[in-house]
PDB file of C-alpha atoms and ligand atoms in Angstrom:
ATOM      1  CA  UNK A 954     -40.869 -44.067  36.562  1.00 46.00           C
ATOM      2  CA  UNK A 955     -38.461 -46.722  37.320  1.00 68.00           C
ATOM      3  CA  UNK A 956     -40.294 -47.484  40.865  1.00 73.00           C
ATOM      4  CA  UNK A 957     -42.987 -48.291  38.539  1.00 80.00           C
ATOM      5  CA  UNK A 958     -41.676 -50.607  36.540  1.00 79.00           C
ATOM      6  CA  UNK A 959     -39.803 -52.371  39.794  1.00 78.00           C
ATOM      7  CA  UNK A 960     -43.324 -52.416  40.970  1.00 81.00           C
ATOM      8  CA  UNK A 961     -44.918 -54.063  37.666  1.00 82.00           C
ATOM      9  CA  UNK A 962     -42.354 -56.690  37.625  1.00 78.00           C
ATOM     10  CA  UNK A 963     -42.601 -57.409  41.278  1.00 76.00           C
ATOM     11  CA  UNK A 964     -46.241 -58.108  40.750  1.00 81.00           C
ATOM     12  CA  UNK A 965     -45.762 -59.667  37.159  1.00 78.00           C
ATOM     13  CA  UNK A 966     -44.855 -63.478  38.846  1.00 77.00           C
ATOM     14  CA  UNK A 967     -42.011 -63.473  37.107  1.00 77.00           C
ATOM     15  CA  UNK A 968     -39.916 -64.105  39.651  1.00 76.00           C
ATOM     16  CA  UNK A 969     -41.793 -67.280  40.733  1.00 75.00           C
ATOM     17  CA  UNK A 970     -41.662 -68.985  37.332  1.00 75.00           C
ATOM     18  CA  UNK A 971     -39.604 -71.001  37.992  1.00 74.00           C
ATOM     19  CA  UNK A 972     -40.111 -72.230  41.074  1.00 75.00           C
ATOM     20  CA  UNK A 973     -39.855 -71.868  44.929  1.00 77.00           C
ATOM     21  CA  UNK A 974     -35.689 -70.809  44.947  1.00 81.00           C
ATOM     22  CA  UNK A 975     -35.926 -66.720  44.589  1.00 81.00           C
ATOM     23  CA  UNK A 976     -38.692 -67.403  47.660  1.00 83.00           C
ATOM     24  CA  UNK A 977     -36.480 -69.879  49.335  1.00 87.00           C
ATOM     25  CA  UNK A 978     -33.274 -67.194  49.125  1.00 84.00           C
ATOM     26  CA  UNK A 979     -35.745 -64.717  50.891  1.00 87.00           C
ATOM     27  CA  UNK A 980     -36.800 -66.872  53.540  1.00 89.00           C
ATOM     28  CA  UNK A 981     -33.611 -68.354  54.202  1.00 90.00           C
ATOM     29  CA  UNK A 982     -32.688 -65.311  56.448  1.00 95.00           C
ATOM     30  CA  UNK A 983     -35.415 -66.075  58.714  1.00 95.00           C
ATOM     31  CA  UNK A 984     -33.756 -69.117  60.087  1.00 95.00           C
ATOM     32  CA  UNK A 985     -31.683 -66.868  62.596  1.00 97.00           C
ATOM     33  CA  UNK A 986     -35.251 -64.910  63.595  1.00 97.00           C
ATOM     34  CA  UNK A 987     -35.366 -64.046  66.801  1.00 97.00           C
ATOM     35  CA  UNK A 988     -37.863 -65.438  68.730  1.00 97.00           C
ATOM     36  CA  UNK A 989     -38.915 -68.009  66.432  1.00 96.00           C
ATOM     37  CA  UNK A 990     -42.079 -67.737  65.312  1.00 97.00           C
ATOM     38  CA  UNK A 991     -44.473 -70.578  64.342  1.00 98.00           C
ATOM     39  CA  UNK A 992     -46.678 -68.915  62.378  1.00 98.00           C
ATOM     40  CA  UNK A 993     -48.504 -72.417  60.523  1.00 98.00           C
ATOM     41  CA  UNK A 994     -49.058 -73.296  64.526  1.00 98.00           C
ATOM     42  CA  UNK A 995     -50.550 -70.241  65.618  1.00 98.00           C
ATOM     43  CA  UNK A 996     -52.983 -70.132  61.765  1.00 98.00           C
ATOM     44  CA  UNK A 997     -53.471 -73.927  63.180  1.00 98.00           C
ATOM     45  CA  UNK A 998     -54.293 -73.294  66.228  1.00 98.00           C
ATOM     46  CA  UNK A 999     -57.135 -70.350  65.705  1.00 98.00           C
ATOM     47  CA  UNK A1000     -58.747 -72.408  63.009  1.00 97.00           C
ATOM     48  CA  UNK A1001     -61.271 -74.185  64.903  1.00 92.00           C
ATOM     49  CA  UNK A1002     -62.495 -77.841  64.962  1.00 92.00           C
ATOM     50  CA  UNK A1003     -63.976 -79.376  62.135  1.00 95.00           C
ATOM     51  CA  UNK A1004     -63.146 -77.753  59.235  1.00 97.00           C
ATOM     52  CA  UNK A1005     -64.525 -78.954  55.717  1.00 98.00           C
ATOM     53  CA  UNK A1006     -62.140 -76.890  53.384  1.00 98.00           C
ATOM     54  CA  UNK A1007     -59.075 -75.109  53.375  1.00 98.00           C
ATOM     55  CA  UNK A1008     -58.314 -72.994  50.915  1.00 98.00           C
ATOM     56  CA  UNK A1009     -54.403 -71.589  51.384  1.00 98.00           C
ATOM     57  CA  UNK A1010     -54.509 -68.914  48.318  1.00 98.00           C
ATOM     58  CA  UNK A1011     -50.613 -67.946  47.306  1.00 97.00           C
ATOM     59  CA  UNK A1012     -49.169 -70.927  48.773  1.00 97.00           C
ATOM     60  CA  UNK A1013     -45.746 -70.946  47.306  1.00 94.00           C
ATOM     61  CA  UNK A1014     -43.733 -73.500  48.530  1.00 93.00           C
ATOM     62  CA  UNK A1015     -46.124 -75.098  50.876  1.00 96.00           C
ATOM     63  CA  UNK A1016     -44.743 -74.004  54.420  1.00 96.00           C
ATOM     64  CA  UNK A1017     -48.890 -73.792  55.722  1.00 98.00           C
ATOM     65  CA  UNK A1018     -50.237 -76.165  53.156  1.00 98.00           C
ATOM     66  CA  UNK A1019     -48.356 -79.202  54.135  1.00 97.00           C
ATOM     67  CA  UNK A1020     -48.657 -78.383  57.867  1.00 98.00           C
ATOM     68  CA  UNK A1021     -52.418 -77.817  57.509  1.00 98.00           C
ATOM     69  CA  UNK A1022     -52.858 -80.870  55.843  1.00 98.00           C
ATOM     70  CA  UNK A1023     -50.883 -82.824  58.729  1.00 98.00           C
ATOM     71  CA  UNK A1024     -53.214 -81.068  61.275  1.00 98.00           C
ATOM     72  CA  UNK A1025     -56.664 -81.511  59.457  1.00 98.00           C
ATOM     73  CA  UNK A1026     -56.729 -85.013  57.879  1.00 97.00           C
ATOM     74  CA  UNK A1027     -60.166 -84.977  57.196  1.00 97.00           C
ATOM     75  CA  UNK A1028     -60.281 -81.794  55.527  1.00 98.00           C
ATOM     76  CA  UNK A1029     -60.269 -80.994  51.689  1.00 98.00           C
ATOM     77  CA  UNK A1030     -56.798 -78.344  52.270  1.00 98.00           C
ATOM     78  CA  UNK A1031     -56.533 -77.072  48.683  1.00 98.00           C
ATOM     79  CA  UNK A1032     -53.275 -75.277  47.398  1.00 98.00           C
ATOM     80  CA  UNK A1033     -53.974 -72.340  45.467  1.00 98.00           C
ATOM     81  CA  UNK A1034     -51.254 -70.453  42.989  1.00 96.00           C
ATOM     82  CA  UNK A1035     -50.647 -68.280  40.217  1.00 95.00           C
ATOM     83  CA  UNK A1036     -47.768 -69.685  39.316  1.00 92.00           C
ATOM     84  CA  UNK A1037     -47.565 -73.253  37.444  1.00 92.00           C
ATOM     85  CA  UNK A1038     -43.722 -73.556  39.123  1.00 89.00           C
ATOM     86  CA  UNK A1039     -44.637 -73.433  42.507  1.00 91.00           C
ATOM     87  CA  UNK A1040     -47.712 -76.237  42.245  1.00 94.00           C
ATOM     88  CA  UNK A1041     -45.445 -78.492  40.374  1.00 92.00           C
ATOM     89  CA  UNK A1042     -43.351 -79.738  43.510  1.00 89.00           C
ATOM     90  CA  UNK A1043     -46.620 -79.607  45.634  1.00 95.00           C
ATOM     91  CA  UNK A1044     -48.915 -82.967  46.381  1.00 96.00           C
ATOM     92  CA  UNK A1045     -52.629 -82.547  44.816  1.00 96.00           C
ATOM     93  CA  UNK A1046     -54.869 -81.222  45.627  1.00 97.00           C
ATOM     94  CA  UNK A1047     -54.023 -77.826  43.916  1.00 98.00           C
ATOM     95  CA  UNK A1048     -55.269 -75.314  41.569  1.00 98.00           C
ATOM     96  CA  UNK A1049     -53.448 -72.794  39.669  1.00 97.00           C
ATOM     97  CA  UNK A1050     -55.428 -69.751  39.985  1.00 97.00           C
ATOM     98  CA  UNK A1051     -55.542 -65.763  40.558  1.00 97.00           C
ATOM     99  CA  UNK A1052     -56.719 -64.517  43.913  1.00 98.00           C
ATOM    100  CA  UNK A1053     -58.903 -61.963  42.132  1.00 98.00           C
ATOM    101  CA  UNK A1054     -60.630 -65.063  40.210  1.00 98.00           C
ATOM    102  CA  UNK A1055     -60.941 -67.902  42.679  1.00 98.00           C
ATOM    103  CA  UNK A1056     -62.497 -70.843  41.113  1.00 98.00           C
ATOM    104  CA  UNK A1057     -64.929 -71.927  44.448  1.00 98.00           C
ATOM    105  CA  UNK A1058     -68.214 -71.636  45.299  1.00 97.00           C
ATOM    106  CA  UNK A1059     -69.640 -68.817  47.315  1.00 96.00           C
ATOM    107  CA  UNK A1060     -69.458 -69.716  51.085  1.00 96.00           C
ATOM    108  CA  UNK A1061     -67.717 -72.777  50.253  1.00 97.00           C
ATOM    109  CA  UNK A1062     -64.018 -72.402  52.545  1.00 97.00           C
ATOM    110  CA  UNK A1063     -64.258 -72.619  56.006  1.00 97.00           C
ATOM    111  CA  UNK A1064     -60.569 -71.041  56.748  1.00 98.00           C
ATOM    112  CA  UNK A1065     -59.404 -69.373  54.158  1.00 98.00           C
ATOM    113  CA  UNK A1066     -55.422 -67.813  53.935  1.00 98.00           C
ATOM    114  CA  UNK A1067     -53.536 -65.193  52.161  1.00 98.00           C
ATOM    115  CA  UNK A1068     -50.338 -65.056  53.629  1.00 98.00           C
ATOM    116  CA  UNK A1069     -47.316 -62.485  52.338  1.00 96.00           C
ATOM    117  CA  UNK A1070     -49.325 -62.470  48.971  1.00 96.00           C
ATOM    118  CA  UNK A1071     -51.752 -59.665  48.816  1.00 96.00           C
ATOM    119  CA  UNK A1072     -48.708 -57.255  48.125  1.00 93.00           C
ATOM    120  CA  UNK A1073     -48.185 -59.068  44.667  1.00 92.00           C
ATOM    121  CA  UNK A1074     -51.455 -57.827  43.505  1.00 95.00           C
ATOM    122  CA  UNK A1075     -52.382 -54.722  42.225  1.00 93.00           C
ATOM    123  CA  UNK A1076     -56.416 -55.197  42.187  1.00 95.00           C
ATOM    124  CA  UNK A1077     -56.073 -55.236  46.428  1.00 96.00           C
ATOM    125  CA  UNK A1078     -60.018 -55.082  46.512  1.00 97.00           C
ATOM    126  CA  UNK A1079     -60.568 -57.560  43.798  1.00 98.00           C
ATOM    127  CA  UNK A1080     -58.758 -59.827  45.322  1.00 98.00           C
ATOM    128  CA  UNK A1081     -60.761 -58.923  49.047  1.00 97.00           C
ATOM    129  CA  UNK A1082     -63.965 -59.692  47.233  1.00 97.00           C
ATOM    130  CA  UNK A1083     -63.245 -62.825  45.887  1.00 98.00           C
ATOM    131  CA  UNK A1084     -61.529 -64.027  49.503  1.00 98.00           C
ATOM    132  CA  UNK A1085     -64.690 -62.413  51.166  1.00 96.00           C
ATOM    133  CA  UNK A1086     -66.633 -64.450  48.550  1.00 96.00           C
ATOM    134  CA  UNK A1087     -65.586 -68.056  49.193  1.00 97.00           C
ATOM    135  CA  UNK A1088     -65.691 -67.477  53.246  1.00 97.00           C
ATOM    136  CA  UNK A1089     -68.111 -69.750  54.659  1.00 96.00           C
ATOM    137  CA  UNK A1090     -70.521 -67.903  57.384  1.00 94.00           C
ATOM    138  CA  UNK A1091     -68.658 -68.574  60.531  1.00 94.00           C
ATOM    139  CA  UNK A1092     -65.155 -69.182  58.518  1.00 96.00           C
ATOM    140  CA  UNK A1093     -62.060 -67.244  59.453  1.00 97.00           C
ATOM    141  CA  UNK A1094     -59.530 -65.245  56.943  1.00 98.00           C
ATOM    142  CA  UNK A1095     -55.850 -65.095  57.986  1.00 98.00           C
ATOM    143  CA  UNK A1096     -53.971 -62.644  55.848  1.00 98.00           C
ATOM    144  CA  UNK A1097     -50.472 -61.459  56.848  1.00 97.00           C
ATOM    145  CA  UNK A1098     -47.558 -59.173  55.056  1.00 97.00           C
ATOM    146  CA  UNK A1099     -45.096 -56.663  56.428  1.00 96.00           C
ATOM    147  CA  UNK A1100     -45.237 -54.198  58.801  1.00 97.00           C
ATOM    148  CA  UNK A1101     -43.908 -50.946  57.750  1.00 95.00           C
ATOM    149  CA  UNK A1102     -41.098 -50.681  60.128  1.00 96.00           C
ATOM    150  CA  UNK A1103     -39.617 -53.796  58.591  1.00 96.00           C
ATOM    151  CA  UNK A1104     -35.777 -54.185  58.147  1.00 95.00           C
ATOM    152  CA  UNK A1105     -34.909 -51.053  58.022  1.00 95.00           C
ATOM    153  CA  UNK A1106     -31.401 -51.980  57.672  1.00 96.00           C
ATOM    154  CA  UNK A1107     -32.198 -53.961  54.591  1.00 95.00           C
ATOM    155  CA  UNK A1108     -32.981 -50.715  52.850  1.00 93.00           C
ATOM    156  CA  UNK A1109     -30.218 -48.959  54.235  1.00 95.00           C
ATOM    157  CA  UNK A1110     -27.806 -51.517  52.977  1.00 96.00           C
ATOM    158  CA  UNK A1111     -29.494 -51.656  49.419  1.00 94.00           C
ATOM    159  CA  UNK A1112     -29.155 -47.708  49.393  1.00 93.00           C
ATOM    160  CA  UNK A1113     -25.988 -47.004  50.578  1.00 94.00           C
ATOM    161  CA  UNK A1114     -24.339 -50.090  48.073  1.00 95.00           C
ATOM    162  CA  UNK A1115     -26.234 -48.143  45.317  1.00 94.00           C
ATOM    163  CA  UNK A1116     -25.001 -44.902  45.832  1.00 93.00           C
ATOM    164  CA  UNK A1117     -21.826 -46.134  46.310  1.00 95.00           C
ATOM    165  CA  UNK A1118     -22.030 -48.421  43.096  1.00 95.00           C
ATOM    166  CA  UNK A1119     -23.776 -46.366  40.646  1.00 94.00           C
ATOM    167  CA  UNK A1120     -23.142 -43.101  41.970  1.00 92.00           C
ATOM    168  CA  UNK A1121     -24.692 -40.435  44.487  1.00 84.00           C
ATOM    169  CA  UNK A1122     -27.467 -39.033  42.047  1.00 85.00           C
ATOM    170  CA  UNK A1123     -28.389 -42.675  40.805  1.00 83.00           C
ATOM    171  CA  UNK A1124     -32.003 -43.481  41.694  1.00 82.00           C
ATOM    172  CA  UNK A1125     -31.893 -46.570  44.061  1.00 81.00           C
ATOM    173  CA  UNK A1126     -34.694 -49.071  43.135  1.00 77.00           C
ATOM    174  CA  UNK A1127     -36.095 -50.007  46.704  1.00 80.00           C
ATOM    175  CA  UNK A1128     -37.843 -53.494  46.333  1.00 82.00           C
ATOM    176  CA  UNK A1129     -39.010 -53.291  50.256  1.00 84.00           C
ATOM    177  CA  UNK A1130     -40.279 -50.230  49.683  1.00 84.00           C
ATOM    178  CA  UNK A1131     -42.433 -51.588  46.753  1.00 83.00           C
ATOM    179  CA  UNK A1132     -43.765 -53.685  48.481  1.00 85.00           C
ATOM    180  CA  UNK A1133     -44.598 -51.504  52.002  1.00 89.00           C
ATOM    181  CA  UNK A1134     -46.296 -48.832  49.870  1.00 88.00           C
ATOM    182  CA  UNK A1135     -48.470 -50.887  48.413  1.00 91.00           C
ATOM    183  CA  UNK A1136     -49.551 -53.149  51.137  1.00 94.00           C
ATOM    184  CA  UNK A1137     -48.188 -53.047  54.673  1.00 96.00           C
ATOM    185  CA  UNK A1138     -49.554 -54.233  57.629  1.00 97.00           C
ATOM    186  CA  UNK A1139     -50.954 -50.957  58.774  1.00 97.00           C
ATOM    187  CA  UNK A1140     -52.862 -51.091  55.224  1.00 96.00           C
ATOM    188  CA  UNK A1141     -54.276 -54.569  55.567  1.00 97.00           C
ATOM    189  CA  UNK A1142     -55.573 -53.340  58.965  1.00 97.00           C
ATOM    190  CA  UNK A1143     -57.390 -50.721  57.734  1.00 97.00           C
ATOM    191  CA  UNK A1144     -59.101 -52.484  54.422  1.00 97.00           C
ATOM    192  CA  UNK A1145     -60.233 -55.471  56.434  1.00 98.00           C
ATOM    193  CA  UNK A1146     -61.583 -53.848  59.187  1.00 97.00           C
ATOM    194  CA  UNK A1147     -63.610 -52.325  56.466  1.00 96.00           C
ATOM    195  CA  UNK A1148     -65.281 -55.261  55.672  1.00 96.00           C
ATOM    196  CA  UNK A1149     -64.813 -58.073  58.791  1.00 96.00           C
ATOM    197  CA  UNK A1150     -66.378 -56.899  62.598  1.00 95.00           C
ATOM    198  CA  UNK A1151     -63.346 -58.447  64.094  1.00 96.00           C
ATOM    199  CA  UNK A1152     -59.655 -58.091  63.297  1.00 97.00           C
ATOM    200  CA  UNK A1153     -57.479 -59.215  65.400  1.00 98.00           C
ATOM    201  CA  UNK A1154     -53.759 -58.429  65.240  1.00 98.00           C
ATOM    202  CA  UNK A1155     -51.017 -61.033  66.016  1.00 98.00           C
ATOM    203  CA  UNK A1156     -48.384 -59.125  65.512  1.00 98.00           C
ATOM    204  CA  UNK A1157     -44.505 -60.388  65.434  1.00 98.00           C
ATOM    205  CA  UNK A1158     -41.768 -58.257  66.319  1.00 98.00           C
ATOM    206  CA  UNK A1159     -38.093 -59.848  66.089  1.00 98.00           C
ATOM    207  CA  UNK A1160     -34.859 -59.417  65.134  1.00 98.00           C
ATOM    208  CA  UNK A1161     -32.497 -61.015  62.884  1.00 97.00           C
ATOM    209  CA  UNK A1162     -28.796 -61.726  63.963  1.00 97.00           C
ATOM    210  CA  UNK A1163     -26.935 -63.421  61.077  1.00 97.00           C
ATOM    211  CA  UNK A1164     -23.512 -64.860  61.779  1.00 97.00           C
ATOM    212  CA  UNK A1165     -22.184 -64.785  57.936  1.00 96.00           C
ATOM    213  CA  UNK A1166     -23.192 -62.728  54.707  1.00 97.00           C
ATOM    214  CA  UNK A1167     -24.412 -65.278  52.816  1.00 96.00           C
ATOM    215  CA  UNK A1168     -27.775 -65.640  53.488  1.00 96.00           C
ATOM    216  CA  UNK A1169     -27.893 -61.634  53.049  1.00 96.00           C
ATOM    217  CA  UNK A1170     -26.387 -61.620  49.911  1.00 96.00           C
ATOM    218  CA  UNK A1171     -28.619 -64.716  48.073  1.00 95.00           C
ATOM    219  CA  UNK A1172     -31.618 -62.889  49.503  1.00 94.00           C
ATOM    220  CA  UNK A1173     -31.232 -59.114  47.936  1.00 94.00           C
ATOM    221  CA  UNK A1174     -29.914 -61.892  44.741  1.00 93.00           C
ATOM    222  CA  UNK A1175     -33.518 -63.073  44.593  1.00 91.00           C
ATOM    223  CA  UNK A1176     -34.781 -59.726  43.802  1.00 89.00           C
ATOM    224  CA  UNK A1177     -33.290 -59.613  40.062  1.00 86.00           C
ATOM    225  CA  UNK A1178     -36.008 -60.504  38.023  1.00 82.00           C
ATOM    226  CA  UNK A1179     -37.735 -57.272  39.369  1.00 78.00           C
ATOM    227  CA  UNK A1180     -35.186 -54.791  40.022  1.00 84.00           C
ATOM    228  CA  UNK A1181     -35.303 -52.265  37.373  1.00 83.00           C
ATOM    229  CA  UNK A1182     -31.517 -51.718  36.536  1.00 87.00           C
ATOM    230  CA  UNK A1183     -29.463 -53.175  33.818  1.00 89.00           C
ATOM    231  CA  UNK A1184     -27.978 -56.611  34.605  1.00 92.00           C
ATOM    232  CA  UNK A1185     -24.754 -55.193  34.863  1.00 95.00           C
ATOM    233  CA  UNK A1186     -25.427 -52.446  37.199  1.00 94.00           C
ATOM    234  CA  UNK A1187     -27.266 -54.831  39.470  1.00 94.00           C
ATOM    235  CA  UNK A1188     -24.113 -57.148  39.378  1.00 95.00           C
ATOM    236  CA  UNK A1189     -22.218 -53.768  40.283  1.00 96.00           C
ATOM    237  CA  UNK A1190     -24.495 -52.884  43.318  1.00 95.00           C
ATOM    238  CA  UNK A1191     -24.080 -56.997  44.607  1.00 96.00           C
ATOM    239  CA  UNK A1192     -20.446 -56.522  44.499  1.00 97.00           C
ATOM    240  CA  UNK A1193     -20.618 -53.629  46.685  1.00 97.00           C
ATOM    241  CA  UNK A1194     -22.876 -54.941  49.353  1.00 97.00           C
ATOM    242  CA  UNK A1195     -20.710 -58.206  49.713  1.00 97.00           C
ATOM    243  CA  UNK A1196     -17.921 -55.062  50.160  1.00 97.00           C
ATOM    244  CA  UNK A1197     -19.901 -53.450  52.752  1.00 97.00           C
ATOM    245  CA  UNK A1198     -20.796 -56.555  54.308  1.00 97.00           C
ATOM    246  CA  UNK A1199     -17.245 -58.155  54.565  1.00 97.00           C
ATOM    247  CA  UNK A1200     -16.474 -54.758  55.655  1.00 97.00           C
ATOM    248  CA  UNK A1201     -19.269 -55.152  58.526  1.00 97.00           C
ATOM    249  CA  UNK A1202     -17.785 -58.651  59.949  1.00 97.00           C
ATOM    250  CA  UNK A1203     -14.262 -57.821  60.068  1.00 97.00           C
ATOM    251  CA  UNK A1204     -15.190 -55.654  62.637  1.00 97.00           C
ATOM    252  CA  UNK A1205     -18.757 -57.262  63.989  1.00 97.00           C
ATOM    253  CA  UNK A1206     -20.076 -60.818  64.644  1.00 97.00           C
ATOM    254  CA  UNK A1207     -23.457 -60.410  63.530  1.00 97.00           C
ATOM    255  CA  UNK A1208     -24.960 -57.857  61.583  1.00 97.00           C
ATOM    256  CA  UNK A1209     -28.384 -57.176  62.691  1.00 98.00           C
ATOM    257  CA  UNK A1210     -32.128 -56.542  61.377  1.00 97.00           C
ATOM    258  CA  UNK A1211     -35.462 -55.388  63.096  1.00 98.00           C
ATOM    259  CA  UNK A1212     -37.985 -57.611  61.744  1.00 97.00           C
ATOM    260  CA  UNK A1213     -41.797 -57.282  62.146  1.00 97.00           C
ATOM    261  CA  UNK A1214     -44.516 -58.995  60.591  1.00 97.00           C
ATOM    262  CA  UNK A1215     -48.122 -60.466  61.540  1.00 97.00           C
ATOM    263  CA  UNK A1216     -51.228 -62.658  60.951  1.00 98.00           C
ATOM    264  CA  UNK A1217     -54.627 -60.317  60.957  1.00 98.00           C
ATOM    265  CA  UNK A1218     -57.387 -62.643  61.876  1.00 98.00           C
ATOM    266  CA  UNK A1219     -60.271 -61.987  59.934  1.00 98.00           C
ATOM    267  CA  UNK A1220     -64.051 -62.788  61.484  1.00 97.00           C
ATOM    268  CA  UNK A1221     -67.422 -61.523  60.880  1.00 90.00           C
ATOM    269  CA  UNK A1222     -69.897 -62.962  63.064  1.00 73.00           C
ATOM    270  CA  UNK A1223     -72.734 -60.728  61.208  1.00 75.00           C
ATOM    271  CA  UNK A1224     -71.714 -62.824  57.312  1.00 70.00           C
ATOM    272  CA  UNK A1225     -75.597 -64.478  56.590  1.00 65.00           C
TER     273      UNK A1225
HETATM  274  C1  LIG B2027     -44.113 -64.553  49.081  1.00 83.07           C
HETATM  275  S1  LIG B2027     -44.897 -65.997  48.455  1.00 83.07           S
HETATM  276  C2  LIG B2027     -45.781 -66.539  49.915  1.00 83.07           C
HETATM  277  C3  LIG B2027     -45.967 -68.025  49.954  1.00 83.07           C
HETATM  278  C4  LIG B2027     -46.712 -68.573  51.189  1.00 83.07           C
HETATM  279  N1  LIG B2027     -48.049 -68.041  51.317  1.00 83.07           N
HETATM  280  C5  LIG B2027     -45.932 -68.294  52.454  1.00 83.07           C
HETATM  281  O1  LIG B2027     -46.318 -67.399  53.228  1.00 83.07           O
HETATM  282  O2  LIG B2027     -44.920 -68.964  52.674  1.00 83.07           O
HETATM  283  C6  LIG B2027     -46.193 -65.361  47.430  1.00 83.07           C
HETATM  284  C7  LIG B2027     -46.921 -66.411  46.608  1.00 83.07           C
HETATM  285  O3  LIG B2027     -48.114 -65.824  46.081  1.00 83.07           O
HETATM  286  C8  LIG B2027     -48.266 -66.225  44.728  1.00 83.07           C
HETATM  287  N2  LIG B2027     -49.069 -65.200  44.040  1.00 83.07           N
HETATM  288  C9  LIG B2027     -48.682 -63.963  43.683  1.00 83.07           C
HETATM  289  N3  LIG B2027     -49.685 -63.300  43.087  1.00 83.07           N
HETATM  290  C10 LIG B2027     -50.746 -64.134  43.072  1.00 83.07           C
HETATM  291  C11 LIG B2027     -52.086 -64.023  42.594  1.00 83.07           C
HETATM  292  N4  LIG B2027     -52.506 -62.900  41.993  1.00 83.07           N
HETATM  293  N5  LIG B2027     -52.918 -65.070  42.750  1.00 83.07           N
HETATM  294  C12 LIG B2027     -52.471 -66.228  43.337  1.00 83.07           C
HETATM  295  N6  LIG B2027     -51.211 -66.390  43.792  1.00 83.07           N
HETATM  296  C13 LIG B2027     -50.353 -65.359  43.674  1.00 83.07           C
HETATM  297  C14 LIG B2027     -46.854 -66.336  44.208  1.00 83.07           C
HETATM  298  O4  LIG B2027     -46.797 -67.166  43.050  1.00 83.07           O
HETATM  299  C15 LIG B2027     -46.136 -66.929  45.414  1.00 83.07           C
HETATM  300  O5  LIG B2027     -46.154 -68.326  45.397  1.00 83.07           O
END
């Protein structure tokens, strides 16, 4: 039951409200990624000359939109979000918006992104339709999320501080999970090849080495809006990871993660 209600509030946008610092706290681990991975360049790069519109649907903070708009000057790049918060720090043009209502025109995007988004939304096909919709014949979807080998250790660190928190029967509420089950990479695959003639994988191994707990720690902090335990038992569970993890560096330099992600590029050369 509890999964469920992780998985409600994980979709609910909640935890965006306010603004781009729960995403910020997540990404921040990604700074010691290894091999860097430009993954604005490479969107950039497969987009093709010419554009007329971008539309970059979910676009948080802005890490594509800003860089697309840099790259295509002459292009209408429009910022799409749920979430009032996120738009507010972001230069026009932008529309607030749901990805399963998309206020454009039929054919009217020539590139069209949905990048580590899709998992927030429970109507997945709704939201393929309307993305499908506003493709342009010729136009290109990038969509990208997690693969389901993804940290790994990130789990095991959530799990183990749980147990050892709240006991060995307590029922640990596994945000990465959430969010694998419901839309991995290996899912996205499969539901756009039902509907585009080519997908093409890009897909991004890595690993991240971090030096200090820190960035760790204000990453599984982001997660409270949607965790379902009481606020004190999640302040029990972050005391014990920053235990575990001091733990971990007095006898290690780095404490490591398996990372894998990817872009699915999304053609049909059939579309009328
Ligand atoms: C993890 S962030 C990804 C941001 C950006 N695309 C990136 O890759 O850096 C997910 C974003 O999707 C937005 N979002 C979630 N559900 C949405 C929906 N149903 N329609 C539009 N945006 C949504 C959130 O508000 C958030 O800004």
């Amino acid at each position: 039951m509890s999964e469920q209600t992780t998985k409600r509030r994980f979709q609910s946008g909640e935890n965006y409200r306010r603004g781009a610092g729960n995403l910020k706290a997540r990404e921040g681990i990604f700074s010691y990624r290894r091999p860097q991975v430009d993954m604005p360049g490479m969107v950039i790069d497969r987009i093709g000359p010419d554009p007329k519109r971008i539309l970059d649907v979910g676009c948080g903070s802005g890490r594509y939109l800003l860089r697309l708009r840099e790259s295509f000057p002459e292009a209408e790049v429009i910022g799409v979000d749920r979430s009032p918060g996120m738009l507010e720090a972001l230069p026009e043009p932008t529309v607030q918006a749901d990805v399963c209502e998309l206020p454009f025109g039929t054919g009217s995007a020539d590139a069209v992104l949905a990048m580590h988004m899709l998992y927030h939304v429970p109507e997945l096909e709704t939201a393929l339709d309307e993305l499908e919709r506003v493709l342009a014949p010729g136009g290109v979807l990038f969509a990208s999320t997690l693969a389901s080998d993804d940290r790994p250790e990130y789990t095991a660190l959530w799990r183990e501080a749980t147990r050892k928190a709240l006991g060995a029967e307590a029922k640990v509420e596994d945000t990465h999970r959430v969010v694998l089950d419901h839309f991995s990479q290996e899912t996205a695959q499969a539901m756009l090849s039902e509907r585009f003639a080519s997908v093409r994988l890009h897909d991004l191994p890595g690993v991240i080495e971090l030096p200090e707990p820190g960035p760790l720690v204000a990453a599984y902090r982001s997660t409270s809006s949607f965790v379902d335990l009481e606020a004190e038992d999640f302040e029990r569970v972050m005391a014990q990871i920053e235990a575990e993890l001091d733990r971990h560096f007095a006898a290690e330099d780095l404490f490591r993660m398996t990372v894998h992600t990817g872009i699915l590029e999304c053609r049909d050369p059939r579309r009328p």
